[in-house]
mmCIF file of C-alpha atoms and ligand atoms in Angstrom:
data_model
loop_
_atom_site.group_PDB
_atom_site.id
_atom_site.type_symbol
_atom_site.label_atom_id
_atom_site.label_comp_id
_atom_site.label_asym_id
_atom_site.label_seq_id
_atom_site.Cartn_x
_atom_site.Cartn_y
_atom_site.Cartn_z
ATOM 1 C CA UNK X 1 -29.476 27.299 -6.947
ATOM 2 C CA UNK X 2 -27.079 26.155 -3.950
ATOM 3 C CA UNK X 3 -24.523 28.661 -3.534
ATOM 4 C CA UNK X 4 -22.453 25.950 -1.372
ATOM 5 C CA UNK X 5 -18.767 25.218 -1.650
ATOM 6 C CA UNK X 6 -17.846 22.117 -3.387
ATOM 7 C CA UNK X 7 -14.828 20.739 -1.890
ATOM 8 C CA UNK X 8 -12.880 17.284 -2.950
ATOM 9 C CA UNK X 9 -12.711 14.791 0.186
ATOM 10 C CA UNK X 10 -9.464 12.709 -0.537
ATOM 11 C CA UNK X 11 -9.519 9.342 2.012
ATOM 12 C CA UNK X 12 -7.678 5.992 2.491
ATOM 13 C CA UNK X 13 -9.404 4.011 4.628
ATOM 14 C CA UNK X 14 -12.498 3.673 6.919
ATOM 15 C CA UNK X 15 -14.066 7.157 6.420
ATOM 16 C CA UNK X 16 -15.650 8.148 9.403
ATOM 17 C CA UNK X 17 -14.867 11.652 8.981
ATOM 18 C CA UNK X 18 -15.992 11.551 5.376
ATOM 19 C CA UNK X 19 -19.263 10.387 6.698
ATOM 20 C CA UNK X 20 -19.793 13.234 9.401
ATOM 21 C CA UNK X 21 -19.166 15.623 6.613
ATOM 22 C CA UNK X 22 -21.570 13.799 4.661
ATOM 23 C CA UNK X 23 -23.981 14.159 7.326
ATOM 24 C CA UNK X 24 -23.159 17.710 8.086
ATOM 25 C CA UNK X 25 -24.232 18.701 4.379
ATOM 26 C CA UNK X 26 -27.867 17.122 5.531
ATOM 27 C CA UNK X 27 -28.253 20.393 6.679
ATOM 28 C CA UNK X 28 -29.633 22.886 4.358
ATOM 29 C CA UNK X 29 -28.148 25.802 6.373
ATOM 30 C CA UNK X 30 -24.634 23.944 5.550
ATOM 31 C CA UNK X 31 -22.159 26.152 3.006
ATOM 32 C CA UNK X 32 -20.178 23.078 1.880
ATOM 33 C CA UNK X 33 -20.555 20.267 -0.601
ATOM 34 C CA UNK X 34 -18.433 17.154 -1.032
ATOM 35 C CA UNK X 35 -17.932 17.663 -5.201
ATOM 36 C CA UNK X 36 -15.988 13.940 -5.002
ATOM 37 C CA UNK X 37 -14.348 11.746 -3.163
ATOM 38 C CA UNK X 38 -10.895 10.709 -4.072
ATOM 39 C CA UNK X 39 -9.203 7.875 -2.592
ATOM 40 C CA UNK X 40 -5.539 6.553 -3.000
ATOM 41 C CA UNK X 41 -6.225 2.645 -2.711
ATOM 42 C CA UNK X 42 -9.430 0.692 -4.397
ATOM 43 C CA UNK X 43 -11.468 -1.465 -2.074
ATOM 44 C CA UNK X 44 -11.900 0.800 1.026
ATOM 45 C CA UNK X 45 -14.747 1.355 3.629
ATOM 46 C CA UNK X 46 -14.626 5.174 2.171
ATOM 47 C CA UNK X 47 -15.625 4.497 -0.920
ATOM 48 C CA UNK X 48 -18.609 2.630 -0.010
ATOM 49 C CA UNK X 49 -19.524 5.544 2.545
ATOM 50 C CA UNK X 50 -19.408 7.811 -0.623
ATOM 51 C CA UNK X 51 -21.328 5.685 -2.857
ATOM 52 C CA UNK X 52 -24.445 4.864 -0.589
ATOM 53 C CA UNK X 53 -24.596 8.686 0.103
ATOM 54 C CA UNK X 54 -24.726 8.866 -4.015
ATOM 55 C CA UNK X 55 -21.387 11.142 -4.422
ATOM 56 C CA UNK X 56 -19.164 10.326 -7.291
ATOM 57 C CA UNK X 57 -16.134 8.499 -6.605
ATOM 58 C CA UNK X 58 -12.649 8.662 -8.088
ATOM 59 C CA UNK X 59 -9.728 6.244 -7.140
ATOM 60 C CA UNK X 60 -6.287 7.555 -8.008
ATOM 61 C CA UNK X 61 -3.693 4.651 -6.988
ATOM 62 C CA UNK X 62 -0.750 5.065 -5.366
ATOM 63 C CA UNK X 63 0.784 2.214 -6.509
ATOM 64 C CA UNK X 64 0.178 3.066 -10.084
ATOM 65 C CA UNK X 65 2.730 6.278 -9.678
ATOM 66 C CA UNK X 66 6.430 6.224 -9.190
ATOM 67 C CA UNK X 67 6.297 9.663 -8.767
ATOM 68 C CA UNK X 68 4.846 12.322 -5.865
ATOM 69 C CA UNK X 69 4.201 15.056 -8.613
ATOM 70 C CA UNK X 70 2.692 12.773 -10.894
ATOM 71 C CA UNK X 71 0.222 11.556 -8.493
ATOM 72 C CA UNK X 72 -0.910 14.630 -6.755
ATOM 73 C CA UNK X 73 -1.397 15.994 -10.703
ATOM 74 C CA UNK X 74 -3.997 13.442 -11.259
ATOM 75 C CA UNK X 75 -6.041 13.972 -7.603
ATOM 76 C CA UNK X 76 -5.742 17.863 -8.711
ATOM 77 C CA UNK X 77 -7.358 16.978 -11.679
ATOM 78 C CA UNK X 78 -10.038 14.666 -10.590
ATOM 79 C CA UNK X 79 -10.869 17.274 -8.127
ATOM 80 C CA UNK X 80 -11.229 20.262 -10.600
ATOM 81 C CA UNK X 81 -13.009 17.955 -12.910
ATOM 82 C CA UNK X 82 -15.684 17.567 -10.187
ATOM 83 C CA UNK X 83 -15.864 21.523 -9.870
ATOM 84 C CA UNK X 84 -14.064 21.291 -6.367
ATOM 85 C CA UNK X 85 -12.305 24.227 -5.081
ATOM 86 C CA UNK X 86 -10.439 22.989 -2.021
ATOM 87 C CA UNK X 87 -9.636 19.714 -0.558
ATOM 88 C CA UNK X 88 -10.213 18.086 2.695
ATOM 89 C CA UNK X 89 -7.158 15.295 3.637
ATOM 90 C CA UNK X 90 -10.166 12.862 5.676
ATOM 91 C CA UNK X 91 -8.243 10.005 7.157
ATOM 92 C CA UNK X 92 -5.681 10.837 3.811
ATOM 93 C CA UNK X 93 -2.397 8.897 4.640
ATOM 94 C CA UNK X 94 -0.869 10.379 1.383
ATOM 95 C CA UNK X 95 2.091 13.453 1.167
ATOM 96 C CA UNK X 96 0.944 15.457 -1.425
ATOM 97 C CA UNK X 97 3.427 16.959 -3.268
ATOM 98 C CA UNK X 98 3.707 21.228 -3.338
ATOM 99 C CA UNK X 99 1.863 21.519 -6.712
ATOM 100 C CA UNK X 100 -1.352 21.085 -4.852
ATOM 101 C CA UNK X 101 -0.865 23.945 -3.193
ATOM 102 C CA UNK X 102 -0.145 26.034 -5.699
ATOM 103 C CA UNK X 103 -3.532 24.831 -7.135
ATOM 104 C CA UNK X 104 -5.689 25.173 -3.974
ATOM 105 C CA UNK X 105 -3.841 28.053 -1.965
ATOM 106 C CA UNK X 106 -5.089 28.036 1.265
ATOM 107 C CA UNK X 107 -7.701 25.642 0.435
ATOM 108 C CA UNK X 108 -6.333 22.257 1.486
ATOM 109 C CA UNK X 109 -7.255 21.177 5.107
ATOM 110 C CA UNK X 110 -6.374 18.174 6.990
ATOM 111 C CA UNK X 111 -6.936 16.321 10.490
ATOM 112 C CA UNK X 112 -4.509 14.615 12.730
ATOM 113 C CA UNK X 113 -5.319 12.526 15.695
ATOM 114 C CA UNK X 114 -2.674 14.386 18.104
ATOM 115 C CA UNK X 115 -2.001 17.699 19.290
ATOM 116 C CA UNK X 116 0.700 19.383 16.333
ATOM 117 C CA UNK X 117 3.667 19.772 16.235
ATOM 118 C CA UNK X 118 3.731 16.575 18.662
ATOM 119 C CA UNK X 119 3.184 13.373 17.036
ATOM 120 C CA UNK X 120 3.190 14.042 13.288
ATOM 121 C CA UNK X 121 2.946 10.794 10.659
ATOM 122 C CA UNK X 122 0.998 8.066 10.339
ATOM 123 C CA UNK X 123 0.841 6.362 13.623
ATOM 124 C CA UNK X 124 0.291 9.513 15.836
ATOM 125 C CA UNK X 125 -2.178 7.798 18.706
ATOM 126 C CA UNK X 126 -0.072 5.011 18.688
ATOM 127 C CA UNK X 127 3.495 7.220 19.016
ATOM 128 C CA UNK X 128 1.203 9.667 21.597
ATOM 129 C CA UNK X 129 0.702 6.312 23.982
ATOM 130 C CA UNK X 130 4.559 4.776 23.370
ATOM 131 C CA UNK X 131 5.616 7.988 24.652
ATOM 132 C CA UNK X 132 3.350 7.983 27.435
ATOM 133 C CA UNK X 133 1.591 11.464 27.283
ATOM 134 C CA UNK X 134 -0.965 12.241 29.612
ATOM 135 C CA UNK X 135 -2.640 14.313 27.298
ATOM 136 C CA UNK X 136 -2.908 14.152 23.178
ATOM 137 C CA UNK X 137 -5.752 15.749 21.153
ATOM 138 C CA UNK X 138 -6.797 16.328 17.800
ATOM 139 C CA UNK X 139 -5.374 19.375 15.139
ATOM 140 C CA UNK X 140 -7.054 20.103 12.241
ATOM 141 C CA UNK X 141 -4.783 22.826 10.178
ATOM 142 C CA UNK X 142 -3.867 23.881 6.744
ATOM 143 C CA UNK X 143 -1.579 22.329 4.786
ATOM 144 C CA UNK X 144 1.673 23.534 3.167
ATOM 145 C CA UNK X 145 4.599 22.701 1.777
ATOM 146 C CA UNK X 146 5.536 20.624 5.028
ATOM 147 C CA UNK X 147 4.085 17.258 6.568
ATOM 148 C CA UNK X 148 1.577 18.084 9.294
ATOM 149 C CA UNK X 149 2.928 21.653 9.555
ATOM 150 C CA UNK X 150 0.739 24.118 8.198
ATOM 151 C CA UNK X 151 -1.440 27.000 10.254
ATOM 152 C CA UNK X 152 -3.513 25.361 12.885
ATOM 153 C CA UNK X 153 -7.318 25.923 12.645
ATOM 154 C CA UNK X 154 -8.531 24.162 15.578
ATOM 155 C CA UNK X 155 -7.024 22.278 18.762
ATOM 156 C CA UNK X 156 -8.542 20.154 21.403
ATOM 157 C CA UNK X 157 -6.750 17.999 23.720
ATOM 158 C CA UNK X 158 -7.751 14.639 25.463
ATOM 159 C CA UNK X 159 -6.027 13.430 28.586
ATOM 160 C CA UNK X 160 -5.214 9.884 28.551
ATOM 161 C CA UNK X 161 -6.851 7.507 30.682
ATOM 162 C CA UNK X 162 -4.142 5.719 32.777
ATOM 163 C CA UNK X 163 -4.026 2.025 31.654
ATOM 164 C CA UNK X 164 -6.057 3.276 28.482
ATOM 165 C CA UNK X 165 -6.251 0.966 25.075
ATOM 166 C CA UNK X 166 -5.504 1.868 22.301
ATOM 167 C CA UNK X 167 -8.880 1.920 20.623
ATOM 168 C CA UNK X 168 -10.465 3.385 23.401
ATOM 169 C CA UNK X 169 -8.663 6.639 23.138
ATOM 170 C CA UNK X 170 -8.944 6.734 19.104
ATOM 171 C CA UNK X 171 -12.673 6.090 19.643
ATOM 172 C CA UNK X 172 -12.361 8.902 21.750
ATOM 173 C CA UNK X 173 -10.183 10.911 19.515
ATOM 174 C CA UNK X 174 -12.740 10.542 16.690
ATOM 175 C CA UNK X 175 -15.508 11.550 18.470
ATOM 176 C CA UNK X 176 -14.120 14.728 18.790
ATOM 177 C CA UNK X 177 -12.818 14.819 14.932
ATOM 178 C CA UNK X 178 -16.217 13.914 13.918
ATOM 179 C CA UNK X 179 -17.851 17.255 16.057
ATOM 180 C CA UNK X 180 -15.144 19.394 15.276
ATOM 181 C CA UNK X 181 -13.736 18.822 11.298
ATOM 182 C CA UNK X 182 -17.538 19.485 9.707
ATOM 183 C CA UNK X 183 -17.784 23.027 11.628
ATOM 184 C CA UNK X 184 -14.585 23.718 10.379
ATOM 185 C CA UNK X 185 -14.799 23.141 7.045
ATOM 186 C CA UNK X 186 -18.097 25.142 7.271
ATOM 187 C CA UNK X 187 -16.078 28.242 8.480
ATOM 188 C CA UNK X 188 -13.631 27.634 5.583
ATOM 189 C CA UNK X 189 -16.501 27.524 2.824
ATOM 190 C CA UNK X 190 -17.956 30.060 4.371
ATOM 191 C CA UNK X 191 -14.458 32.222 4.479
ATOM 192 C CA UNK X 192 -14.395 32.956 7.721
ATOM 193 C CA UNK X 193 -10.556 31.485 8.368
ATOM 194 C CA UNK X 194 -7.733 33.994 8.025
ATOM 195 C CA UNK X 195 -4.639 32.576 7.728
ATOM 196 C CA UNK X 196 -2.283 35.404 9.205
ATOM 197 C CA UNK X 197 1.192 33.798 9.813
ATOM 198 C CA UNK X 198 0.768 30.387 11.485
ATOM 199 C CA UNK X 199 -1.981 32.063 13.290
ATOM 200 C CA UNK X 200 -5.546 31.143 11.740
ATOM 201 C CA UNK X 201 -8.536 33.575 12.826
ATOM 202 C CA UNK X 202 -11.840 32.801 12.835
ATOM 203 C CA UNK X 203 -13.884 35.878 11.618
ATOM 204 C CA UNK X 204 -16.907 35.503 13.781
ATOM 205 C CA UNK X 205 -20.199 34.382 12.564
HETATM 206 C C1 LIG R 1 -8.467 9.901 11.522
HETATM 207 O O1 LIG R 1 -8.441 9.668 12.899
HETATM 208 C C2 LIG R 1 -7.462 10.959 11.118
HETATM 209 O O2 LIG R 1 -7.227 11.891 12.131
HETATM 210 C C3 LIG R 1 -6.240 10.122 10.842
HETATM 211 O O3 LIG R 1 -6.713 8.971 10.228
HETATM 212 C C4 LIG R 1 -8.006 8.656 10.748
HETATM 213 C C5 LIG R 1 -8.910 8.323 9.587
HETATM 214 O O4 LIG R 1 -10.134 7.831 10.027
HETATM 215 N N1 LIG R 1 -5.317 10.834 10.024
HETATM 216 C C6 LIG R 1 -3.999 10.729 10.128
HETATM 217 O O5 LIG R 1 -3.443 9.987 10.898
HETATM 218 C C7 LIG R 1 -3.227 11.631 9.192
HETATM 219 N N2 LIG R 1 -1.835 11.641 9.520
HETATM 220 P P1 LIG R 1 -11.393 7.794 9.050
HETATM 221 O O6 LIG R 1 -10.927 7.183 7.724
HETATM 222 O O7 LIG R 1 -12.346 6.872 9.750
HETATM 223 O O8 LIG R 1 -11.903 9.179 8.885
#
């Protein structure tokens, strides 16, 4: 029997990072297991991701709730009802509303293209170039009750190429994401991450 974590992977669009994690759980020395895959829209690239790698799907859509609380009930459900016990935001461009938290303390993780606290929202690589930083990253870090706040898990930064596009440095960006979120949430299944203030240690291996 596979003693593995299974974890909920909540998306919203293309799922690249779903699909490293995927491919990360190839690996039979790998102590996670995507239980579902939620998504907040119909029709996206994730979804398709999740169903040629057989995983069942569930799509919980946004613009079927009026209400934060109401929608983060039903992606708490659909995750428990799949046996998860934590969820990974993947490309997740939803606020989840506290109650989540209280459900999966210290078991909600997320990944933002740009070095935290700087550049927090939606459109982080785009606000990291209007600014004109010479150097932006990728943070992947716990989440609490605030937007792209909670204890940070992992850091690395990416200087910007002068004159660099805009794709170019996502593509870049991702690459990194795609490395660095599976071994994470490996060390998190595995319960290696201590959250101790808004410091996160990694209990070695
Ligand atoms: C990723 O780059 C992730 O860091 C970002 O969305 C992209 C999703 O790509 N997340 C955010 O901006 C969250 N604020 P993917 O769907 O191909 O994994």
């Amino acid at each position: 029997m596979s003693n593995r974590v299974p974890l909920a992977v909540l998306v919203s669009g293309g799922g690249t990072n779903l699909q490293s994690i995927i491919e990360a759980t190839r690996d039979p020395k790998y102590s996670a297991d995507v239980a579902v895959v939620i998504s907040d829209r119909p029709g996206v690239k994730a979804l398709d991701r999740a169903r040629e790698a057989g995983l069942p799907t569930v799509v919980v859509d946004w613009s079927d709730y009026d209400d934060r609380g109401a929608f983060t009930n039903e992606v708490c459900d659909a995750a428990e009802d799949h046996g998860a016990e934590g969820l990974v935001l993947a490309g997740f461009m939803r606020i989840l509303a506290p109650a989540a938290i209280d459900r999966f303390p210290g078991r909600i993780v997320n990944i933002h293209p740009a070095l935290l606290p700087a550049f927090p929202g939606a459109h982080a690589v785009d606000d990291a170039l209007a600014y004109g930083v010479t150097i932006t990253g990728v943070t992947i870090h716990f989440v609490d009750e605030q937007v792209d706040h909670g204890p940070i898990i992992y850091q690395e930064a990416l200087a910007v190429m002068p004159g660099e596009e805009r794709e170019a440095l996502q593509a870049r960006i991702q690459a990194v994401e795609h490395r660095m979120f599976p071994v994470a949430i490996d060390a998190l299944a595995r319960g290696r991450l201590h959250i101790e203030g808004r410091m996160v240690r990694w209990e070695q291996a």
